[in-house]
Amino acid sequence: MACHQRSASLPSTPHSTESKVEEELQGLQTRISAPSATIDTMCGGLRSLGDIYSSIEAIMSLPSNQIGLSLPLRRKMVEEELDRSLVLVDLCNAMQESLAELKASIQDLQLTLKRGDGAAVQIKIESFIRLAKKAQKPFKKITSTKTTAEGCRTVRLLAEARDTAVSLLESASRLLPKQIGAANGSRWSLVSQRFQKKRVACEAAQLQALERGMAELENGVESLFRRLIHSRVSLLNILSS
């Protein structure tokens, strides 16, 4: 699985670092919105987001930026972004819960497949699809919170990273029901009816790969959650200094 890599070193000037982060955000948004995007794409995107947040924190830690973010007008922008970021924190929590349920559902499906109960397999497939569709519900409640943060490029980067993270999680949630496919008329229906040994072995291997993908996605969301909390603490420390 491809992994987006970045150099740990930052460009020599804050301006070049900010420009690099903007380019990375634009590139990431393009990748996750592409019709060919997969769960692997989302996992790689989560790793990229972690790198991006690390770069933004490095920008925030510069003495000049710490002073600038504490100024009254920019302080208000920071406080507003802290409020908006809570939406993403909640989404990460909801996504982690959904992925844990889906991973358990896949494991249950694998056991049912081994037992050779075709009717039970179909029921488990339908259950997985229902859970996958349920994972999309939190995104329907979100209203647009985009901000231009005029005059404060650092806050604007945080806002763009947040928007990209929300888009990534929403795109991942839309991909989840497609991992097995529609219950009726799918290749899984054929497996549940015939249970040919070779096909069962093939589908079992695919389920194992899907379970690994769900686990990696779950780990990626958990890592993003931790990075968000760390970023919020950094901002709060700047405001309290």
mmCIF file of C-alpha atoms in Angstrom:
data_model
loop_
_atom_site.group_PDB
_atom_site.id
_atom_site.type_symbol
_atom_site.label_atom_id
_atom_site.label_comp_id
_atom_site.label_asym_id
_atom_site.label_seq_id
_atom_site.Cartn_x
_atom_site.Cartn_y
_atom_site.Cartn_z
ATOM 1 C CA MET A 1 0.000 0.000 0.000
ATOM 2 C CA ALA A 2 1.480 3.284 -1.072
ATOM 3 C CA CYS A 3 2.284 5.779 1.616
ATOM 4 C CA HIS A 4 2.601 9.496 1.065
ATOM 5 C CA GLN A 5 6.012 10.553 2.323
ATOM 6 C CA ARG A 6 7.264 13.952 3.356
ATOM 7 C CA SER A 7 10.593 15.230 4.474
ATOM 8 C CA ALA A 8 10.764 15.794 8.217
ATOM 9 C CA SER A 9 12.663 19.016 7.616
ATOM 10 C CA LEU A 10 10.768 22.232 6.982
ATOM 11 C CA PRO A 11 11.576 24.840 4.334
ATOM 12 C CA SER A 12 13.833 27.623 5.501
ATOM 13 C CA THR A 13 11.155 30.352 5.679
ATOM 14 C CA PRO A 14 7.625 30.394 7.154
ATOM 15 C CA HIS A 15 6.211 31.600 3.829
ATOM 16 C CA SER A 16 7.647 28.655 1.895
ATOM 17 C CA THR A 17 6.396 26.232 4.562
ATOM 18 C CA GLU A 18 2.889 27.659 4.349
ATOM 19 C CA SER A 19 2.941 27.474 0.559
ATOM 20 C CA LYS A 20 4.072 23.849 0.726
ATOM 21 C CA VAL A 21 1.245 22.976 3.116
ATOM 22 C CA GLU A 22 -1.278 24.667 0.809
ATOM 23 C CA GLU A 23 0.015 22.635 -2.130
ATOM 24 C CA GLU A 24 -0.209 19.416 -0.142
ATOM 25 C CA LEU A 25 -3.773 20.186 0.905
ATOM 26 C CA GLN A 26 -4.777 20.874 -2.680
ATOM 27 C CA GLY A 27 -3.136 17.653 -3.859
ATOM 28 C CA LEU A 28 -4.792 15.634 -1.107
ATOM 29 C CA GLN A 29 -8.214 17.094 -1.887
ATOM 30 C CA THR A 30 -7.746 16.099 -5.533
ATOM 31 C CA ARG A 31 -6.811 12.518 -4.614
ATOM 32 C CA ILE A 32 -9.676 11.863 -2.221
ATOM 33 C CA SER A 33 -12.297 13.373 -4.536
ATOM 34 C CA ALA A 34 -11.176 11.360 -7.571
ATOM 35 C CA PRO A 35 -13.699 8.786 -8.895
ATOM 36 C CA SER A 36 -10.977 6.129 -8.631
ATOM 37 C CA ALA A 37 -10.382 6.768 -4.910
ATOM 38 C CA THR A 38 -10.353 3.641 -2.731
ATOM 39 C CA ILE A 39 -10.047 2.751 0.942
ATOM 40 C CA ASP A 40 -6.284 2.618 0.338
ATOM 41 C CA THR A 41 -6.484 6.195 -0.957
ATOM 42 C CA MET A 42 -8.231 7.279 2.243
ATOM 43 C CA CYS A 43 -5.699 5.496 4.447
ATOM 44 C CA GLY A 44 -2.875 7.251 2.616
ATOM 45 C CA GLY A 45 -4.785 10.511 2.897
ATOM 46 C CA LEU A 46 -5.036 10.156 6.657
ATOM 47 C CA ARG A 47 -1.278 9.700 6.879
ATOM 48 C CA SER A 48 -0.793 12.776 4.728
ATOM 49 C CA LEU A 49 -3.120 14.769 6.967
ATOM 50 C CA GLY A 50 -1.019 13.796 9.967
ATOM 51 C CA ASP A 51 2.059 15.195 8.207
ATOM 52 C CA ILE A 52 0.177 18.358 7.275
ATOM 53 C CA TYR A 53 -0.975 18.978 10.833
ATOM 54 C CA SER A 54 2.607 18.451 12.031
ATOM 55 C CA SER A 55 3.783 21.112 9.587
ATOM 56 C CA ILE A 56 1.051 23.535 10.677
ATOM 57 C CA GLU A 57 2.024 23.021 14.310
ATOM 58 C CA ALA A 58 5.625 23.782 13.410
ATOM 59 C CA ILE A 59 4.423 27.019 11.799
ATOM 60 C CA MET A 60 2.361 27.887 14.875
ATOM 61 C CA SER A 61 5.347 27.299 17.158
ATOM 62 C CA LEU A 62 7.416 30.031 15.509
ATOM 63 C CA PRO A 63 7.816 32.946 17.975
ATOM 64 C CA SER A 64 6.519 35.497 15.471
ATOM 65 C CA ASN A 65 3.373 33.461 14.864
ATOM 66 C CA GLN A 66 2.775 32.840 18.550
ATOM 67 C CA ILE A 67 2.809 36.583 19.138
ATOM 68 C CA GLY A 68 0.660 37.250 16.065
ATOM 69 C CA LEU A 69 -1.965 34.663 17.004
ATOM 70 C CA SER A 70 -2.308 36.267 20.430
ATOM 71 C CA LEU A 71 -3.283 39.663 19.005
ATOM 72 C CA PRO A 72 -6.955 40.554 19.654
ATOM 73 C CA LEU A 73 -8.284 40.191 16.093
ATOM 74 C CA ARG A 74 -6.373 37.006 15.345
ATOM 75 C CA ARG A 75 -7.114 35.657 18.796
ATOM 76 C CA LYS A 76 -10.786 35.787 17.909
ATOM 77 C CA MET A 77 -10.103 33.853 14.693
ATOM 78 C CA VAL A 78 -8.190 31.219 16.652
ATOM 79 C CA GLU A 79 -11.043 30.846 19.136
ATOM 80 C CA GLU A 80 -13.542 30.478 16.284
ATOM 81 C CA GLU A 81 -11.391 27.809 14.644
ATOM 82 C CA LEU A 82 -11.099 25.969 17.964
ATOM 83 C CA ASP A 83 -14.897 25.878 18.127
ATOM 84 C CA ARG A 84 -15.213 24.668 14.538
ATOM 85 C CA SER A 85 -12.604 21.964 15.033
ATOM 86 C CA LEU A 86 -14.865 20.300 17.616
ATOM 87 C CA VAL A 87 -17.065 19.148 14.728
ATOM 88 C CA LEU A 88 -14.123 17.230 13.286
ATOM 89 C CA VAL A 89 -13.227 15.790 16.681
ATOM 90 C CA ASP A 90 -16.792 14.477 17.017
ATOM 91 C CA LEU A 91 -16.689 13.045 13.494
ATOM 92 C CA CYS A 92 -13.478 11.178 14.284
ATOM 93 C CA ASN A 93 -15.123 9.672 17.364
ATOM 94 C CA ALA A 94 -18.205 8.625 15.391
ATOM 95 C CA MET A 95 -16.065 7.197 12.578
ATOM 96 C CA GLN A 96 -13.959 5.158 14.994
ATOM 97 C CA GLU A 97 -17.103 3.645 16.505
ATOM 98 C CA SER A 98 -18.506 2.826 13.060
ATOM 99 C CA LEU A 99 -15.271 1.229 11.886
ATOM 100 C CA ALA A 100 -15.043 -0.887 15.035
ATOM 101 C CA GLU A 101 -18.583 -2.152 14.357
ATOM 102 C CA LEU A 102 -17.791 -2.838 10.705
ATOM 103 C CA LYS A 103 -14.619 -4.704 11.551
ATOM 104 C CA ALA A 104 -16.548 -6.894 14.001
ATOM 105 C CA SER A 105 -19.207 -7.438 11.315
ATOM 106 C CA ILE A 106 -16.576 -8.617 8.841
ATOM 107 C CA GLN A 107 -15.110 -11.011 11.401
ATOM 108 C CA ASP A 108 -18.591 -12.393 12.053
ATOM 109 C CA LEU A 109 -19.139 -12.784 8.314
ATOM 110 C CA GLN A 110 -15.879 -14.691 7.978
ATOM 111 C CA LEU A 111 -16.941 -17.195 10.657
ATOM 112 C CA THR A 112 -20.358 -17.620 9.013
ATOM 113 C CA LEU A 113 -18.734 -18.198 5.629
ATOM 114 C CA LYS A 114 -16.577 -20.968 7.098
ATOM 115 C CA ARG A 115 -19.654 -22.702 8.496
ATOM 116 C CA GLY A 116 -21.170 -22.868 5.028
ATOM 117 C CA ASP A 117 -24.553 -21.425 5.935
ATOM 118 C CA GLY A 118 -25.594 -19.599 2.771
ATOM 119 C CA ALA A 119 -28.700 -17.934 4.210
ATOM 120 C CA ALA A 120 -26.759 -16.709 7.246
ATOM 121 C CA VAL A 121 -24.014 -15.304 5.011
ATOM 122 C CA GLN A 122 -26.546 -13.224 3.109
ATOM 123 C CA ILE A 123 -27.968 -11.888 6.381
ATOM 124 C CA LYS A 124 -24.476 -10.923 7.571
ATOM 125 C CA ILE A 125 -23.780 -9.163 4.287
ATOM 126 C CA GLU A 126 -26.957 -7.129 4.596
ATOM 127 C CA SER A 127 -26.020 -6.289 8.192
ATOM 128 C CA PHE A 128 -22.613 -5.013 7.056
ATOM 129 C CA ILE A 129 -24.205 -2.802 4.418
ATOM 130 C CA ARG A 130 -26.660 -1.350 6.942
ATOM 131 C CA LEU A 131 -23.809 -0.524 9.322
ATOM 132 C CA ALA A 132 -21.800 1.013 6.482
ATOM 133 C CA LYS A 133 -24.705 3.249 5.497
ATOM 134 C CA LYS A 134 -25.228 4.188 9.142
ATOM 135 C CA ALA A 135 -21.648 5.521 9.192
ATOM 136 C CA GLN A 136 -22.720 8.225 6.713
ATOM 137 C CA LYS A 137 -25.386 9.734 8.989
ATOM 138 C CA PRO A 138 -23.150 12.089 11.058
ATOM 139 C CA PHE A 139 -22.085 13.900 7.881
ATOM 140 C CA LYS A 140 -25.675 14.772 6.972
ATOM 141 C CA LYS A 141 -25.911 16.927 10.092
ATOM 142 C CA ILE A 142 -22.882 19.078 9.222
ATOM 143 C CA THR A 143 -23.395 22.626 8.030
ATOM 144 C CA SER A 144 -20.715 24.543 6.169
ATOM 145 C CA THR A 145 -18.207 26.190 8.514
ATOM 146 C CA LYS A 146 -15.629 27.386 6.024
ATOM 147 C CA THR A 147 -13.739 30.544 6.815
ATOM 148 C CA THR A 148 -11.341 32.641 4.803
ATOM 149 C CA ALA A 149 -9.564 33.899 7.943
ATOM 150 C CA GLU A 150 -8.472 37.014 6.091
ATOM 151 C CA GLY A 151 -5.150 38.346 7.339
ATOM 152 C CA CYS A 152 -4.186 35.168 9.206
ATOM 153 C CA ARG A 153 -2.686 32.546 6.963
ATOM 154 C CA THR A 154 -1.990 30.110 9.811
ATOM 155 C CA VAL A 155 -5.648 29.995 10.860
ATOM 156 C CA ARG A 156 -6.651 29.666 7.210
ATOM 157 C CA LEU A 157 -4.365 26.620 6.904
ATOM 158 C CA LEU A 158 -6.020 25.077 9.956
ATOM 159 C CA ALA A 159 -9.443 25.732 8.432
ATOM 160 C CA GLU A 160 -8.412 24.202 5.100
ATOM 161 C CA ALA A 161 -6.926 21.161 6.851
ATOM 162 C CA ARG A 162 -10.164 20.745 8.802
ATOM 163 C CA ASP A 163 -12.308 21.011 5.672
ATOM 164 C CA THR A 164 -10.085 18.479 3.903
ATOM 165 C CA ALA A 165 -10.284 16.097 6.860
ATOM 166 C CA VAL A 166 -14.085 16.306 6.890
ATOM 167 C CA SER A 167 -14.169 15.652 3.127
ATOM 168 C CA LEU A 168 -11.844 12.669 3.525
ATOM 169 C CA LEU A 169 -13.892 11.078 6.296
ATOM 170 C CA GLU A 170 -17.112 11.654 4.365
ATOM 171 C CA SER A 171 -15.610 10.159 1.195
ATOM 172 C CA ALA A 172 -14.433 7.138 3.190
ATOM 173 C CA SER A 173 -17.914 6.669 4.657
ATOM 174 C CA ARG A 174 -19.398 6.656 1.150
ATOM 175 C CA LEU A 175 -16.948 3.969 0.066
ATOM 176 C CA LEU A 176 -17.757 1.625 2.946
ATOM 177 C CA PRO A 177 -21.070 0.193 1.630
ATOM 178 C CA LYS A 178 -19.375 -0.535 -1.701
ATOM 179 C CA GLN A 179 -16.790 -2.827 -0.150
ATOM 180 C CA ILE A 180 -19.102 -5.806 -0.365
ATOM 181 C CA GLY A 181 -21.625 -4.480 -2.855
ATOM 182 C CA ALA A 182 -25.394 -4.633 -3.066
ATOM 183 C CA ALA A 183 -26.781 -7.693 -1.345
ATOM 184 C CA ASN A 184 -29.139 -8.628 -4.155
ATOM 185 C CA GLY A 185 -27.611 -9.972 -7.331
ATOM 186 C CA SER A 186 -24.030 -9.634 -6.137
ATOM 187 C CA ARG A 187 -21.338 -12.255 -6.418
ATOM 188 C CA TRP A 188 -21.866 -12.803 -2.682
ATOM 189 C CA SER A 189 -25.370 -14.066 -3.374
ATOM 190 C CA LEU A 190 -23.881 -16.699 -5.662
ATOM 191 C CA VAL A 191 -21.443 -17.747 -2.987
ATOM 192 C CA SER A 192 -24.194 -18.044 -0.391
ATOM 193 C CA GLN A 193 -26.181 -20.295 -2.724
ATOM 194 C CA ARG A 194 -23.481 -22.583 -4.065
ATOM 195 C CA PHE A 195 -20.612 -22.528 -1.617
ATOM 196 C CA GLN A 196 -18.141 -23.887 -4.089
ATOM 197 C CA LYS A 197 -14.946 -24.497 -2.137
ATOM 198 C CA LYS A 198 -12.664 -22.490 -4.402
ATOM 199 C CA ARG A 199 -14.988 -19.518 -4.472
ATOM 200 C CA VAL A 200 -15.449 -19.617 -0.727
ATOM 201 C CA ALA A 201 -11.672 -19.620 -0.280
ATOM 202 C CA CYS A 202 -11.377 -16.662 -2.659
ATOM 203 C CA GLU A 203 -14.079 -14.675 -0.908
ATOM 204 C CA ALA A 204 -12.590 -15.525 2.493
ATOM 205 C CA ALA A 205 -9.267 -14.082 1.339
ATOM 206 C CA GLN A 206 -11.034 -10.943 0.127
ATOM 207 C CA LEU A 207 -12.778 -10.589 3.475
ATOM 208 C CA GLN A 208 -9.426 -10.825 5.241
ATOM 209 C CA ALA A 209 -8.084 -8.057 3.005
ATOM 210 C CA LEU A 210 -11.179 -5.981 3.746
ATOM 211 C CA GLU A 211 -10.720 -6.536 7.474
ATOM 212 C CA ARG A 212 -7.118 -5.315 7.204
ATOM 213 C CA GLY A 213 -8.297 -2.261 5.271
ATOM 214 C CA MET A 214 -10.910 -1.447 7.900
ATOM 215 C CA ALA A 215 -8.300 -1.846 10.648
ATOM 216 C CA GLU A 216 -5.875 0.452 8.854
ATOM 217 C CA LEU A 217 -8.612 3.016 8.293
ATOM 218 C CA GLU A 218 -9.569 2.790 11.961
ATOM 219 C CA ASN A 219 -5.938 3.340 13.003
ATOM 220 C CA GLY A 220 -5.674 6.285 10.625
ATOM 221 C CA VAL A 221 -8.757 7.962 12.066
ATOM 222 C CA GLU A 222 -7.486 7.379 15.601
ATOM 223 C CA SER A 223 -4.141 8.945 14.643
ATOM 224 C CA LEU A 224 -5.942 11.945 13.133
ATOM 225 C CA PHE A 225 -7.981 12.299 16.330
ATOM 226 C CA ARG A 226 -4.812 12.395 18.438
ATOM 227 C CA ARG A 227 -3.245 14.926 16.079
ATOM 228 C CA LEU A 228 -6.324 17.151 16.332
ATOM 229 C CA ILE A 229 -6.236 17.055 20.128
ATOM 230 C CA HIS A 230 -2.533 17.928 20.071
ATOM 231 C CA SER A 231 -3.195 20.821 17.689
ATOM 232 C CA ARG A 232 -5.990 22.137 19.897
ATOM 233 C CA VAL A 233 -3.731 21.987 22.964
ATOM 234 C CA SER A 234 -1.035 23.917 21.077
ATOM 235 C CA LEU A 235 -3.531 26.629 20.143
ATOM 236 C CA LEU A 236 -4.881 26.846 23.681
ATOM 237 C CA ASN A 237 -1.335 27.168 25.023
ATOM 238 C CA ILE A 238 -0.670 30.022 22.613
ATOM 239 C CA LEU A 239 -3.828 31.829 23.735
ATOM 240 C CA SER A 240 -2.990 31.364 27.409
ATOM 241 C CA SER A 241 0.614 32.491 27.117
#
